[in-house]
mmCIF file of C-alpha atoms and ligand atoms in Angstrom:
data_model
loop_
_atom_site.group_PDB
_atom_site.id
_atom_site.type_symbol
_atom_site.label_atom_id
_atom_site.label_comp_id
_atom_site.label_asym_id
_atom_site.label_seq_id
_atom_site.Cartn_x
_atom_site.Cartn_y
_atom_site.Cartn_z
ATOM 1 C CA UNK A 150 -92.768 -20.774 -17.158
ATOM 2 C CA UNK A 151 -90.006 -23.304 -17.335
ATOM 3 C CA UNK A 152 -86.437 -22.717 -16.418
ATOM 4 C CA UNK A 153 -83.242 -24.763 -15.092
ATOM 5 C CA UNK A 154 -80.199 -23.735 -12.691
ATOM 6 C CA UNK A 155 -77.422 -24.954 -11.353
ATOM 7 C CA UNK A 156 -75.776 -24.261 -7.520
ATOM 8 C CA UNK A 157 -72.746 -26.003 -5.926
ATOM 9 C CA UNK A 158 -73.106 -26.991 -1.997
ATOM 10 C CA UNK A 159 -71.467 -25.194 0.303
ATOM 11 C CA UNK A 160 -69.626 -26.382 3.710
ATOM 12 C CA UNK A 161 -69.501 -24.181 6.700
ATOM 13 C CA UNK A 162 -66.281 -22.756 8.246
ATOM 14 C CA UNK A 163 -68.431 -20.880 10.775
ATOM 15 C CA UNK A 164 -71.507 -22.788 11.421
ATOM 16 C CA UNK A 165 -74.823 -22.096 11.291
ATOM 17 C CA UNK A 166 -76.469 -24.025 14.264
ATOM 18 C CA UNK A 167 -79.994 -22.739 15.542
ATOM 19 C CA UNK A 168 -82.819 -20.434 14.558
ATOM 20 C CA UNK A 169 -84.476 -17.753 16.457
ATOM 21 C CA UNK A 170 -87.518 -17.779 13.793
ATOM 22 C CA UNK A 171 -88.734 -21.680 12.487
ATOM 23 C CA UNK A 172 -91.242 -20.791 9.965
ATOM 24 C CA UNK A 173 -88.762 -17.733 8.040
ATOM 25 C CA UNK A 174 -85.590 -19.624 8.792
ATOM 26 C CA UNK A 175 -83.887 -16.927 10.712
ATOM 27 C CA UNK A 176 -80.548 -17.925 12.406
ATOM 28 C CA UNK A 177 -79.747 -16.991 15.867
ATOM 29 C CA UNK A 178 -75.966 -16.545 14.488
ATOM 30 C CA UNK A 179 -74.142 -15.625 10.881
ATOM 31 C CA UNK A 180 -72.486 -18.239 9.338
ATOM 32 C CA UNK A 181 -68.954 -17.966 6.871
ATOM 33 C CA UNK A 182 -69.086 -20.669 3.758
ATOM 34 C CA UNK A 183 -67.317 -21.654 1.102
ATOM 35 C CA UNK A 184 -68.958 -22.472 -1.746
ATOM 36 C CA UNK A 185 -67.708 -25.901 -3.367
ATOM 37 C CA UNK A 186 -67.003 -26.199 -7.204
ATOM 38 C CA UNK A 187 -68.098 -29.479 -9.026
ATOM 39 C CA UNK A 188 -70.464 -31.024 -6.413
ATOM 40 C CA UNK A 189 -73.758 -29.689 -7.703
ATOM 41 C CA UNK A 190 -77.656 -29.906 -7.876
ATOM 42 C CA UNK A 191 -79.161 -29.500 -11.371
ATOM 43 C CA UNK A 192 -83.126 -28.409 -11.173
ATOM 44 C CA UNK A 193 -85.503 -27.707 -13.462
ATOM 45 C CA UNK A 194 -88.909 -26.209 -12.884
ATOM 46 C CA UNK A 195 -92.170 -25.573 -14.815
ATOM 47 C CA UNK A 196 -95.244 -23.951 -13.192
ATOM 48 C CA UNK A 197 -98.182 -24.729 -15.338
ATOM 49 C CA UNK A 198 -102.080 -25.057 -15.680
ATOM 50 C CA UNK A 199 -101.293 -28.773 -16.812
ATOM 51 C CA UNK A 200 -100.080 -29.428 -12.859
ATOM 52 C CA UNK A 201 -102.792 -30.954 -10.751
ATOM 53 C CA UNK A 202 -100.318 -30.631 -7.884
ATOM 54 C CA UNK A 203 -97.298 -30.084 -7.399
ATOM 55 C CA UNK A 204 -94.184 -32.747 -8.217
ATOM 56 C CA UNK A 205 -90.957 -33.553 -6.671
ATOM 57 C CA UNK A 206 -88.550 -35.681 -8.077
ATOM 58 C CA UNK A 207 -85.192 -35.932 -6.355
ATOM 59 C CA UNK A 208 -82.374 -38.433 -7.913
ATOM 60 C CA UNK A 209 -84.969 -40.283 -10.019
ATOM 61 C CA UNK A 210 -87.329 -40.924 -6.810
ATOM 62 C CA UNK A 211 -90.678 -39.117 -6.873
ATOM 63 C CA UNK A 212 -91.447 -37.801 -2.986
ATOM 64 C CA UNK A 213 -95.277 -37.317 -2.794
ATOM 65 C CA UNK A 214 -97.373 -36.133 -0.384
ATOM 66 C CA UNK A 215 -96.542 -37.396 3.344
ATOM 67 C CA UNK A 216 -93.063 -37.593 3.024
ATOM 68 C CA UNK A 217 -90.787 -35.084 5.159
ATOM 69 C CA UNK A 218 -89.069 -34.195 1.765
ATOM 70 C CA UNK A 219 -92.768 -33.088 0.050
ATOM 71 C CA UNK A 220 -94.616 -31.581 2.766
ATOM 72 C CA UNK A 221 -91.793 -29.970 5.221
ATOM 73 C CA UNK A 222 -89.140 -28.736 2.640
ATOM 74 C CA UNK A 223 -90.876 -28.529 -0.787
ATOM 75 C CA UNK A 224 -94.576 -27.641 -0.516
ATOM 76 C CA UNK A 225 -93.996 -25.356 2.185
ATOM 77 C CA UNK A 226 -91.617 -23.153 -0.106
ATOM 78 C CA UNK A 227 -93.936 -23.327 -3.309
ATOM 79 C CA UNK A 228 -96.773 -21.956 -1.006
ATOM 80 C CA UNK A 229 -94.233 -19.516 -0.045
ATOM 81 C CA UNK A 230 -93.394 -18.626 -4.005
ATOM 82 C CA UNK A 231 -97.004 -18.910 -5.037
ATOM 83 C CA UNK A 232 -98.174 -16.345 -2.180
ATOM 84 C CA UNK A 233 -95.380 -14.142 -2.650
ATOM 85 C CA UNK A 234 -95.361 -14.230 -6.572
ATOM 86 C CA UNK A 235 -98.706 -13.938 -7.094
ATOM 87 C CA UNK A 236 -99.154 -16.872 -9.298
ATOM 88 C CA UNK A 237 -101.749 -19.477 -8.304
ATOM 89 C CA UNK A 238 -99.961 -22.555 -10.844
ATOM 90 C CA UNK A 239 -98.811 -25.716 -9.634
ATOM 91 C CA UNK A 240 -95.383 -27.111 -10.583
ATOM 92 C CA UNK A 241 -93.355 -29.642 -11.399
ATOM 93 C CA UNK A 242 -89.724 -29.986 -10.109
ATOM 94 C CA UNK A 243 -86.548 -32.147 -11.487
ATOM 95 C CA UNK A 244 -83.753 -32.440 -9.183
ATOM 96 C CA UNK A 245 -80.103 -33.937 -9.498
ATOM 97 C CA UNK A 246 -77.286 -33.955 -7.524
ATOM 98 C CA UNK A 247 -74.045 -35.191 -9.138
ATOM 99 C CA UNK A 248 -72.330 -36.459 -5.915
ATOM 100 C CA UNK A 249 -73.175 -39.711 -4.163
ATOM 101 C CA UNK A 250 -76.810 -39.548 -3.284
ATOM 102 C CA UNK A 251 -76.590 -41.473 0.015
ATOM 103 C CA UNK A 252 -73.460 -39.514 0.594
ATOM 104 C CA UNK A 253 -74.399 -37.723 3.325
ATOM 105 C CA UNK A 254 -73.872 -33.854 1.784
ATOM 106 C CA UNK A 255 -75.872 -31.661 2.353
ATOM 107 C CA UNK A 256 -77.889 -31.644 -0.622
ATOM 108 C CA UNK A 257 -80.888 -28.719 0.505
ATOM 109 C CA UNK A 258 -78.337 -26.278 0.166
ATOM 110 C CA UNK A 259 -77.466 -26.698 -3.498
ATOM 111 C CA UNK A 260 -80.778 -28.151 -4.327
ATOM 112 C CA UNK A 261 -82.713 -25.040 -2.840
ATOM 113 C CA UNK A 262 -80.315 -22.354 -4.151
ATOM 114 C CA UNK A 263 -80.952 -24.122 -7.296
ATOM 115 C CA UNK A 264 -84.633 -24.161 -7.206
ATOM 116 C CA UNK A 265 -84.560 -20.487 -6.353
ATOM 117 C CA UNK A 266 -82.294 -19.454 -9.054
ATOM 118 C CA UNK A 267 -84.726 -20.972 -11.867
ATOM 119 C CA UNK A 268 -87.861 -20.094 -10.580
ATOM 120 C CA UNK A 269 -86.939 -16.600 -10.574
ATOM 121 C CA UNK A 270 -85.932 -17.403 -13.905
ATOM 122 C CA UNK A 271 -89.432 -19.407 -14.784
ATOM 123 C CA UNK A 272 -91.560 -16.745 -13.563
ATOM 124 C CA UNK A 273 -89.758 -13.755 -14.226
ATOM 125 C CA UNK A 274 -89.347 -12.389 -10.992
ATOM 126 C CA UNK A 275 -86.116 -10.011 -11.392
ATOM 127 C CA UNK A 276 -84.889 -10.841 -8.208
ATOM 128 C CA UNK A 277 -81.351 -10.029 -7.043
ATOM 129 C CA UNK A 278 -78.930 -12.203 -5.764
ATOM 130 C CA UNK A 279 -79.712 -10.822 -2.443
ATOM 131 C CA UNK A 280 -83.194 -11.264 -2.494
ATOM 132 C CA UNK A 281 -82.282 -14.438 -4.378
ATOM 133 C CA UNK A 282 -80.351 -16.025 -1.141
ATOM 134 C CA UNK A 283 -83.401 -14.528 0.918
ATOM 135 C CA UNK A 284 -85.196 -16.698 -1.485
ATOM 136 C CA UNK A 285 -83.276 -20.241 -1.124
ATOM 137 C CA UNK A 286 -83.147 -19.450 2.818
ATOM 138 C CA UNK A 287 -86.482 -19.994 2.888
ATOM 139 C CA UNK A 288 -86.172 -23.496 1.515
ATOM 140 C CA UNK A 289 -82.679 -24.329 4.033
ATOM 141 C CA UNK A 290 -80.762 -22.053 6.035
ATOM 142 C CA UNK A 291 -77.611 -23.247 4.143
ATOM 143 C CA UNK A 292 -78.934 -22.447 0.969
ATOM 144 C CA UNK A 293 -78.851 -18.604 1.236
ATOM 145 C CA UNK A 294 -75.113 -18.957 1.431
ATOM 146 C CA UNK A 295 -75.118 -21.116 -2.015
ATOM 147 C CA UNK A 296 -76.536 -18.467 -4.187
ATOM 148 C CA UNK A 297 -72.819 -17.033 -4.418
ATOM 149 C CA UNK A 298 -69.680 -18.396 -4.913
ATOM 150 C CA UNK A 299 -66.154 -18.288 -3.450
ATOM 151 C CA UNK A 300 -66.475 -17.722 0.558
ATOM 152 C CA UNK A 301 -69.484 -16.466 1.465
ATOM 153 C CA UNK A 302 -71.449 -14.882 4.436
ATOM 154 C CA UNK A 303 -74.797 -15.164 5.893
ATOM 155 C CA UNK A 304 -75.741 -12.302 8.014
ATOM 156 C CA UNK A 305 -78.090 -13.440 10.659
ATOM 157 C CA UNK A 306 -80.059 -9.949 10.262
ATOM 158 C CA UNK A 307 -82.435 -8.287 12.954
ATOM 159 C CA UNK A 308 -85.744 -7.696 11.478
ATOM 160 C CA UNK A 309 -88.676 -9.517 12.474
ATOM 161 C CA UNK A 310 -89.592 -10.413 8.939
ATOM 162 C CA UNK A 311 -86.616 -11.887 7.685
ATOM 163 C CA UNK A 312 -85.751 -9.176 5.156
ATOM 164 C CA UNK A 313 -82.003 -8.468 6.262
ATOM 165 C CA UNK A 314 -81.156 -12.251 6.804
ATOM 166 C CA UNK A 315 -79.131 -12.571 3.661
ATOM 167 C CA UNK A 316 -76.063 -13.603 2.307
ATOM 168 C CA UNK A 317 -73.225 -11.585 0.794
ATOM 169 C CA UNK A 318 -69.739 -12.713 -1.191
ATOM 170 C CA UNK A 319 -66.465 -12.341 1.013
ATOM 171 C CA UNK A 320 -64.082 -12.896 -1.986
ATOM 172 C CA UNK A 321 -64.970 -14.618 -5.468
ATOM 173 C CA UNK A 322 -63.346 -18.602 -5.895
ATOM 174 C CA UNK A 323 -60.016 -17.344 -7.494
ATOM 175 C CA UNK A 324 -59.274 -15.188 -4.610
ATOM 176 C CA UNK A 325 -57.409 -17.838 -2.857
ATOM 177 C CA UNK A 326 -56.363 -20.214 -5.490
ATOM 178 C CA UNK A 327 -54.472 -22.955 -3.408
ATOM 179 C CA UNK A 328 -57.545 -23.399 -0.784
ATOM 180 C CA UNK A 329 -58.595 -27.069 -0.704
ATOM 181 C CA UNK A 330 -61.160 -29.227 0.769
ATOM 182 C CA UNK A 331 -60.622 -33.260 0.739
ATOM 183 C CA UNK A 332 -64.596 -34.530 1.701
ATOM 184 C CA UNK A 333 -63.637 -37.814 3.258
ATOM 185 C CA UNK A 334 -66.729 -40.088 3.410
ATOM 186 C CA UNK A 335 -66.814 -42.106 6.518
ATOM 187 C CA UNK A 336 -70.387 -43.544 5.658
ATOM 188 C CA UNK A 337 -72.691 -43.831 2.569
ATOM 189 C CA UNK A 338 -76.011 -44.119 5.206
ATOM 190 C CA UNK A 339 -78.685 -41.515 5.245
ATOM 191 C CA UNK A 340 -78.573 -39.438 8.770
ATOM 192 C CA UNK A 341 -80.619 -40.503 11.610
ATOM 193 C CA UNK A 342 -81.828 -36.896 12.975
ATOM 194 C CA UNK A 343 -81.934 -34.089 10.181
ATOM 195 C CA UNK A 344 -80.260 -30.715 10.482
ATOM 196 C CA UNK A 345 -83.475 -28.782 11.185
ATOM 197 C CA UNK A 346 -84.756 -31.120 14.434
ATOM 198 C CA UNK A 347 -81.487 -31.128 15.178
ATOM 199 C CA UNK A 348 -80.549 -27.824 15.889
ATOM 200 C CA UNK A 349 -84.017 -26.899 17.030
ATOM 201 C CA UNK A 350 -83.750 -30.019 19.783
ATOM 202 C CA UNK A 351 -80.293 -28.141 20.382
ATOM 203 C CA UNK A 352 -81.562 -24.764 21.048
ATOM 204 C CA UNK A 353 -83.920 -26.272 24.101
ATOM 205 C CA UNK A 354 -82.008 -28.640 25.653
ATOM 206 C CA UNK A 355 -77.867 -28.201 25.383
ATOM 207 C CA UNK A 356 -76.768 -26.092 28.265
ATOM 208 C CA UNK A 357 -73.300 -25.245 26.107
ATOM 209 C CA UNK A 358 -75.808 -23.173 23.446
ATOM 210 C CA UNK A 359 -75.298 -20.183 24.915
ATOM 211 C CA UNK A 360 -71.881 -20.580 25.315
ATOM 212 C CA UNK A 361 -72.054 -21.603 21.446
ATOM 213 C CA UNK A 362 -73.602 -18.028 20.747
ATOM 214 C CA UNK A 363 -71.391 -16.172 22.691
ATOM 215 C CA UNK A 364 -68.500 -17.336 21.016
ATOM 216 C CA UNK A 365 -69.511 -17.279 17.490
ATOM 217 C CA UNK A 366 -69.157 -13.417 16.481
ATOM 218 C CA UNK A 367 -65.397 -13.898 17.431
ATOM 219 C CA UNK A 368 -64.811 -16.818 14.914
ATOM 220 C CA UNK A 369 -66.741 -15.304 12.278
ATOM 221 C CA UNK A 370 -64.909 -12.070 12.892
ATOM 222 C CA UNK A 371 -61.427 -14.137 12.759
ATOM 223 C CA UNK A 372 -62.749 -16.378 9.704
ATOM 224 C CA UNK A 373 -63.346 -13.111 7.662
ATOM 225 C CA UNK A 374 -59.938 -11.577 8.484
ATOM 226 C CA UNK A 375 -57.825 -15.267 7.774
ATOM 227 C CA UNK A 376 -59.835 -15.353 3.944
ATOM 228 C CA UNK A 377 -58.940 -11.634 3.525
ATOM 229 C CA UNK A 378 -55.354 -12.063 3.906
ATOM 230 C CA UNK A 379 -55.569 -16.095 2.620
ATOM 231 C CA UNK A 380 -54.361 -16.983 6.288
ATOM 232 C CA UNK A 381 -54.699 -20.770 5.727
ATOM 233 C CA UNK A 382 -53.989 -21.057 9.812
ATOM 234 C CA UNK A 383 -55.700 -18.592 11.252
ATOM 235 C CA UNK A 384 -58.780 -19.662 8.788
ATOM 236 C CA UNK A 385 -58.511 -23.456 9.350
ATOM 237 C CA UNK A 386 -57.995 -23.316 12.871
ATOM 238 C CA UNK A 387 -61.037 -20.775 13.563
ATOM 239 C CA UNK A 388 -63.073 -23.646 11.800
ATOM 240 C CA UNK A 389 -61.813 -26.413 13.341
ATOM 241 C CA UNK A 390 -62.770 -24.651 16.566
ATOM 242 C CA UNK A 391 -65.697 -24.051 15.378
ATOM 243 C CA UNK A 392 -67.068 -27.347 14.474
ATOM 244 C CA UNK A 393 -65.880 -28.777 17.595
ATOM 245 C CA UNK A 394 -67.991 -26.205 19.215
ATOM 246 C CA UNK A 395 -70.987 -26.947 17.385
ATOM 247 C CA UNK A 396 -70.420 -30.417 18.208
ATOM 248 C CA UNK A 397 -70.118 -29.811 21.899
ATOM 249 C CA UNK A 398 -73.641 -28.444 21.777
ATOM 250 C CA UNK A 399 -75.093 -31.005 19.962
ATOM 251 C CA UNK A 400 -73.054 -33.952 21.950
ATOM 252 C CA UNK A 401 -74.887 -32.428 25.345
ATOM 253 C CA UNK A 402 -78.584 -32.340 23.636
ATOM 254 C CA UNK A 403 -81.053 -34.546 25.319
ATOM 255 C CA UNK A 404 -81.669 -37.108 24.090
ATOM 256 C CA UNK A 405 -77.567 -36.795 22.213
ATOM 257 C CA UNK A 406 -76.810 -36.537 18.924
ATOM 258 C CA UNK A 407 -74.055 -38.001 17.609
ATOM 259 C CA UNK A 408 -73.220 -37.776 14.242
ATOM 260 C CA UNK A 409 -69.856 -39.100 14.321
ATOM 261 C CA UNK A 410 -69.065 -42.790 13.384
ATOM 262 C CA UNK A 411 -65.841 -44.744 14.317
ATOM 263 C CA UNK A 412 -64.247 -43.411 10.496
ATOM 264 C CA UNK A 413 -65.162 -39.763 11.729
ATOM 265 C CA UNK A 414 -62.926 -40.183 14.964
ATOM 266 C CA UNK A 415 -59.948 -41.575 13.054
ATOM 267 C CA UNK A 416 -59.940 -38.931 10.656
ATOM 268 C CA UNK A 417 -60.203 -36.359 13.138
ATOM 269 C CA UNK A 418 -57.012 -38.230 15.079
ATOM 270 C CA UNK A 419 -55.301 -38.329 12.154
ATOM 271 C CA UNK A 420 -55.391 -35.031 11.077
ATOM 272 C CA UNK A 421 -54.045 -33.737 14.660
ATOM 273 C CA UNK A 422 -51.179 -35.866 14.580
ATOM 274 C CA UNK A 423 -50.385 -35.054 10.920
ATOM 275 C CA UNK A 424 -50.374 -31.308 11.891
ATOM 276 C CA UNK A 425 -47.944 -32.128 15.344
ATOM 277 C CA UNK A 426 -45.947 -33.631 12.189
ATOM 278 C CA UNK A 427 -45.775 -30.633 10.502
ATOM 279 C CA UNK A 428 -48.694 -31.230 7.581
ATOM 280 C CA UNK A 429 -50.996 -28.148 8.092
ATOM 281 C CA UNK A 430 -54.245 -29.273 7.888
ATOM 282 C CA UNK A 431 -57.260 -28.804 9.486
ATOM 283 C CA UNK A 432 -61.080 -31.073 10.107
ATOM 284 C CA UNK A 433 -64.750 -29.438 9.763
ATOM 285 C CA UNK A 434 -67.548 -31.869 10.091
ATOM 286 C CA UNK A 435 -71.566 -30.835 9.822
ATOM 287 C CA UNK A 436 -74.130 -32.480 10.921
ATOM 288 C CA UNK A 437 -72.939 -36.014 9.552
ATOM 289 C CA UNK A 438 -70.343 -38.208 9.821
ATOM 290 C CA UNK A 439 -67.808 -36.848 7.411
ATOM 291 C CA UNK A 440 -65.057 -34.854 7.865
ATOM 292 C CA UNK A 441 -63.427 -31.981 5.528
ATOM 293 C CA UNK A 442 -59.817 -31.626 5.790
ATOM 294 C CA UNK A 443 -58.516 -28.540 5.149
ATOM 295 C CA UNK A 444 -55.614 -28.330 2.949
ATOM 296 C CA UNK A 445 -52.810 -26.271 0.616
ATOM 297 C CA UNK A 446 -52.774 -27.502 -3.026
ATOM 298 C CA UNK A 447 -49.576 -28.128 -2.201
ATOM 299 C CA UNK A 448 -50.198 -30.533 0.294
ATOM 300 C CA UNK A 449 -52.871 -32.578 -1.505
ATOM 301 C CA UNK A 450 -50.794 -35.594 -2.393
ATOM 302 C CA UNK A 451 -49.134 -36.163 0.833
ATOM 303 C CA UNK A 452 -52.542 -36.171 2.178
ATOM 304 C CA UNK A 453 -54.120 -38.165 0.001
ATOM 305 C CA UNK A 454 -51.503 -40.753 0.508
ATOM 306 C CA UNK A 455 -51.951 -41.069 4.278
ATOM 307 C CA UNK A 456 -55.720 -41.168 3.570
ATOM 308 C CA UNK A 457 -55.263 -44.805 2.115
ATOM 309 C CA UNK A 458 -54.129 -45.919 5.557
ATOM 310 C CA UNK A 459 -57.752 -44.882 6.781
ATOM 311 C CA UNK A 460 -59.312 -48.222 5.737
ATOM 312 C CA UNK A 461 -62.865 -47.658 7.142
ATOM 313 C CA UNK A 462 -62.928 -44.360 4.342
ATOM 314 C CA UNK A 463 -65.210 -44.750 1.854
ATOM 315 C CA UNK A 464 -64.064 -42.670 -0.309
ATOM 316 C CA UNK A 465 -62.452 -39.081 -0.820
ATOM 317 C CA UNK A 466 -63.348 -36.285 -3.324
ATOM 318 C CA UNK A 467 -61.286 -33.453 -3.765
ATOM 319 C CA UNK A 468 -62.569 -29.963 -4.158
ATOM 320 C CA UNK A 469 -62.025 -26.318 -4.115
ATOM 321 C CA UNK A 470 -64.074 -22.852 -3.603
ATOM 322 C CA UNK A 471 -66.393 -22.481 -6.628
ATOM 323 C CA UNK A 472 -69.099 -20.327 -8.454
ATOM 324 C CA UNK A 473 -72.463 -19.252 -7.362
ATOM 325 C CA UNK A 474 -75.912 -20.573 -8.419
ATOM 326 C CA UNK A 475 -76.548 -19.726 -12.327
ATOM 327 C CA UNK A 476 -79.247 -20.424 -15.021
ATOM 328 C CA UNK A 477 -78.590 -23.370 -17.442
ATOM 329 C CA UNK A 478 -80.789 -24.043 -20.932
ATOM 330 C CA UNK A 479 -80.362 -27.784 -20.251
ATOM 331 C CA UNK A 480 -83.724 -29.314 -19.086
ATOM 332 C CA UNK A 481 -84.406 -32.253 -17.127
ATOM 333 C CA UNK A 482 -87.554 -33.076 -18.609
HETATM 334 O O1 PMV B 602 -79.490 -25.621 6.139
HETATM 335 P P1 PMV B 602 -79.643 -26.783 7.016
HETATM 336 O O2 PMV B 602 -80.967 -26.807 7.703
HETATM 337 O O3 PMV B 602 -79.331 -28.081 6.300
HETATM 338 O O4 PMV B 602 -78.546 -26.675 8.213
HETATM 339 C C1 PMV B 602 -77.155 -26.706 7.993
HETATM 340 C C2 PMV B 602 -76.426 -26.926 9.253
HETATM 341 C C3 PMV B 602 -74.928 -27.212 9.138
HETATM 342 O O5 PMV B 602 -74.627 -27.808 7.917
HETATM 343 C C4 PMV B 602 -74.525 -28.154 10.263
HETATM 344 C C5 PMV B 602 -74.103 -25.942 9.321
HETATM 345 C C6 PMV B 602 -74.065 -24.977 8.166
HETATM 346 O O6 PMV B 602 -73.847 -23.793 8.436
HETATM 347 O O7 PMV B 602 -74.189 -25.376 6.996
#
């Protein structure tokens, strides 16, 4: 009852930014992703008599009972696998992300599409990948979307129980081979307000979320057509949009929240005025402070170069769309 997988995060062209069910993770909107090659959590799981009680170790760190990372995000999803599996065992789970650990990524999404994809594994449960991102989503929203790879969608669903809230592949990663993402890291802190307060102090208090929701079905609907026909504008400025939309609704939450530091602003400056230059690019930022600049392989250098002139960057990592969640022998203990 031991088994070990491997997902790549995923960032959001469309966001995901509220849920209309807490405890299943259902979304008020869909969201459109792509999935990011090379930036990956590696987990490994055992279920086993031996266990006492469950384990989480993250990075090299063991989170025990008490912390937000043990009780809200892990033990609520092993109850979740032990009442819906059947099986009574406690486990024992290995975690490792290969990027930056303080880098400010969000990590649940790999890390729970991950976790899903080798416990299916560890206790034979046959799912498919649909009912495999049904799976992850109950760990993080984001997650459902990280179960497949190239650009992805999560459809919102309208059942009551949760069972059509899944995700489904727009086109695999070589679909649109000169799509690129530069991550530019603007901070190496952990964030202040997590993704899951966040939206929910969203939903209650921003006047703009309706506005937010009303808009959404429009961008997804213009997101899907741009990746279809690899329209780099029509895609990068639908998620540019986007994000400042989200942002809107989160910048007018009471109390605020701000993700975006001084290095987030000057990326997002520079990236307009490289455009009214003639360098197509676009931003996307989540709920942190680092932006995603949307490029053309072709383009990469050029951008990379003026990137150097953004002295309060940490550092940049290039990427591009990648594969889905899959099983690995390699164990982590
Ligand atoms: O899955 P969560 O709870 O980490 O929420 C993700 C929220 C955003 O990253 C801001 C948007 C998205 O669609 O990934």
């Amino acid at each position: 009852m031991k088994a070990s997988a491997i997902a790549n995060l995923n960032i959001a062209l469309v966001k995901y930014w509220g849920k209309r069910n807490k405890e299943l993770i259902l979304p008020k909107n869909s969201s459109i992703s792509v999935t990011i090659e090379g930036l990956f959590s590696h987990t490994t799981v055992e279920f086993g008599e031996e266990y006492k009680d469950d384990i989480f170790v993250l990075d090299g760190k063991e989170f025990k009972r008490g912390s937000e990372e043990y009780d809200e995000y892990i033990e609520k999803f092993l109850n979740f696998v032990r009442q819906f599996s059947k099986i009574n065992f406690r486990a024992k789970i290995v975690s490792k992300n290969n990027f930056p650990p303080a880098a400010g990524l969000a990590s649940s999404a790999a890390g729970f599409a991950a976790l899903a994809t080798a416990i299916n594994k560890a206790l034979n449960l046959a799912l498919s990948q649909t009912e495999l991102s049904i799976l992850a989503r109950r760990g993080s929203g984001s997650a459902t979307r990280s179960i497949f790879g190239g650009f992805v969608e999560w459809r919102k669903g309208v059942k009551e129980d949760g069972s059509d809230s899944s995700a489904v592949q727009i086109v695999p990663p070589d679909y649109w081979p000169d799509f690129r993402i530069l991550i530019c890291l603007t901070s190496k802190k952990e964030k202040k307000i997590k993704s899951r307060a966040g939206m929910e102090q969203t939903v209650k208090t921003s006047p703009y979320y309706r506005a937010w929701l009303a808009t959404v079905d429009e961008d997804l609907k213009k997101a899907k057509k741009g990746i279809l026909e690899k329209n780099f504008t029509l895609v990068g400025k639908t998620a540019e949009e986007n994000c400042l939309k989200m942002h809107a609704t989160m910048i007018t939450t009471y109390p605020p929240i701000i993700y975006w530091n001084e290095g987030t602003i000057e990326v997002i400056r520079s990236v307009l005025n490289w455009r009214e230059g003639g360098l197509e690019t676009y931003f996307t930022i989540d709920a942190g402070p680092q932006v995603k600049i949307l490029c053309k392989e072709l383009d990469v250098s050029e951008v990379k170069k003026r990137l150097k002139n953004i002295k309060t960057l940490e550092n940049t990592i290039l990427a591009r769309p990648g594969r889905g969640a899959r099983i690995t022998k390699r164990h982590l203990f």
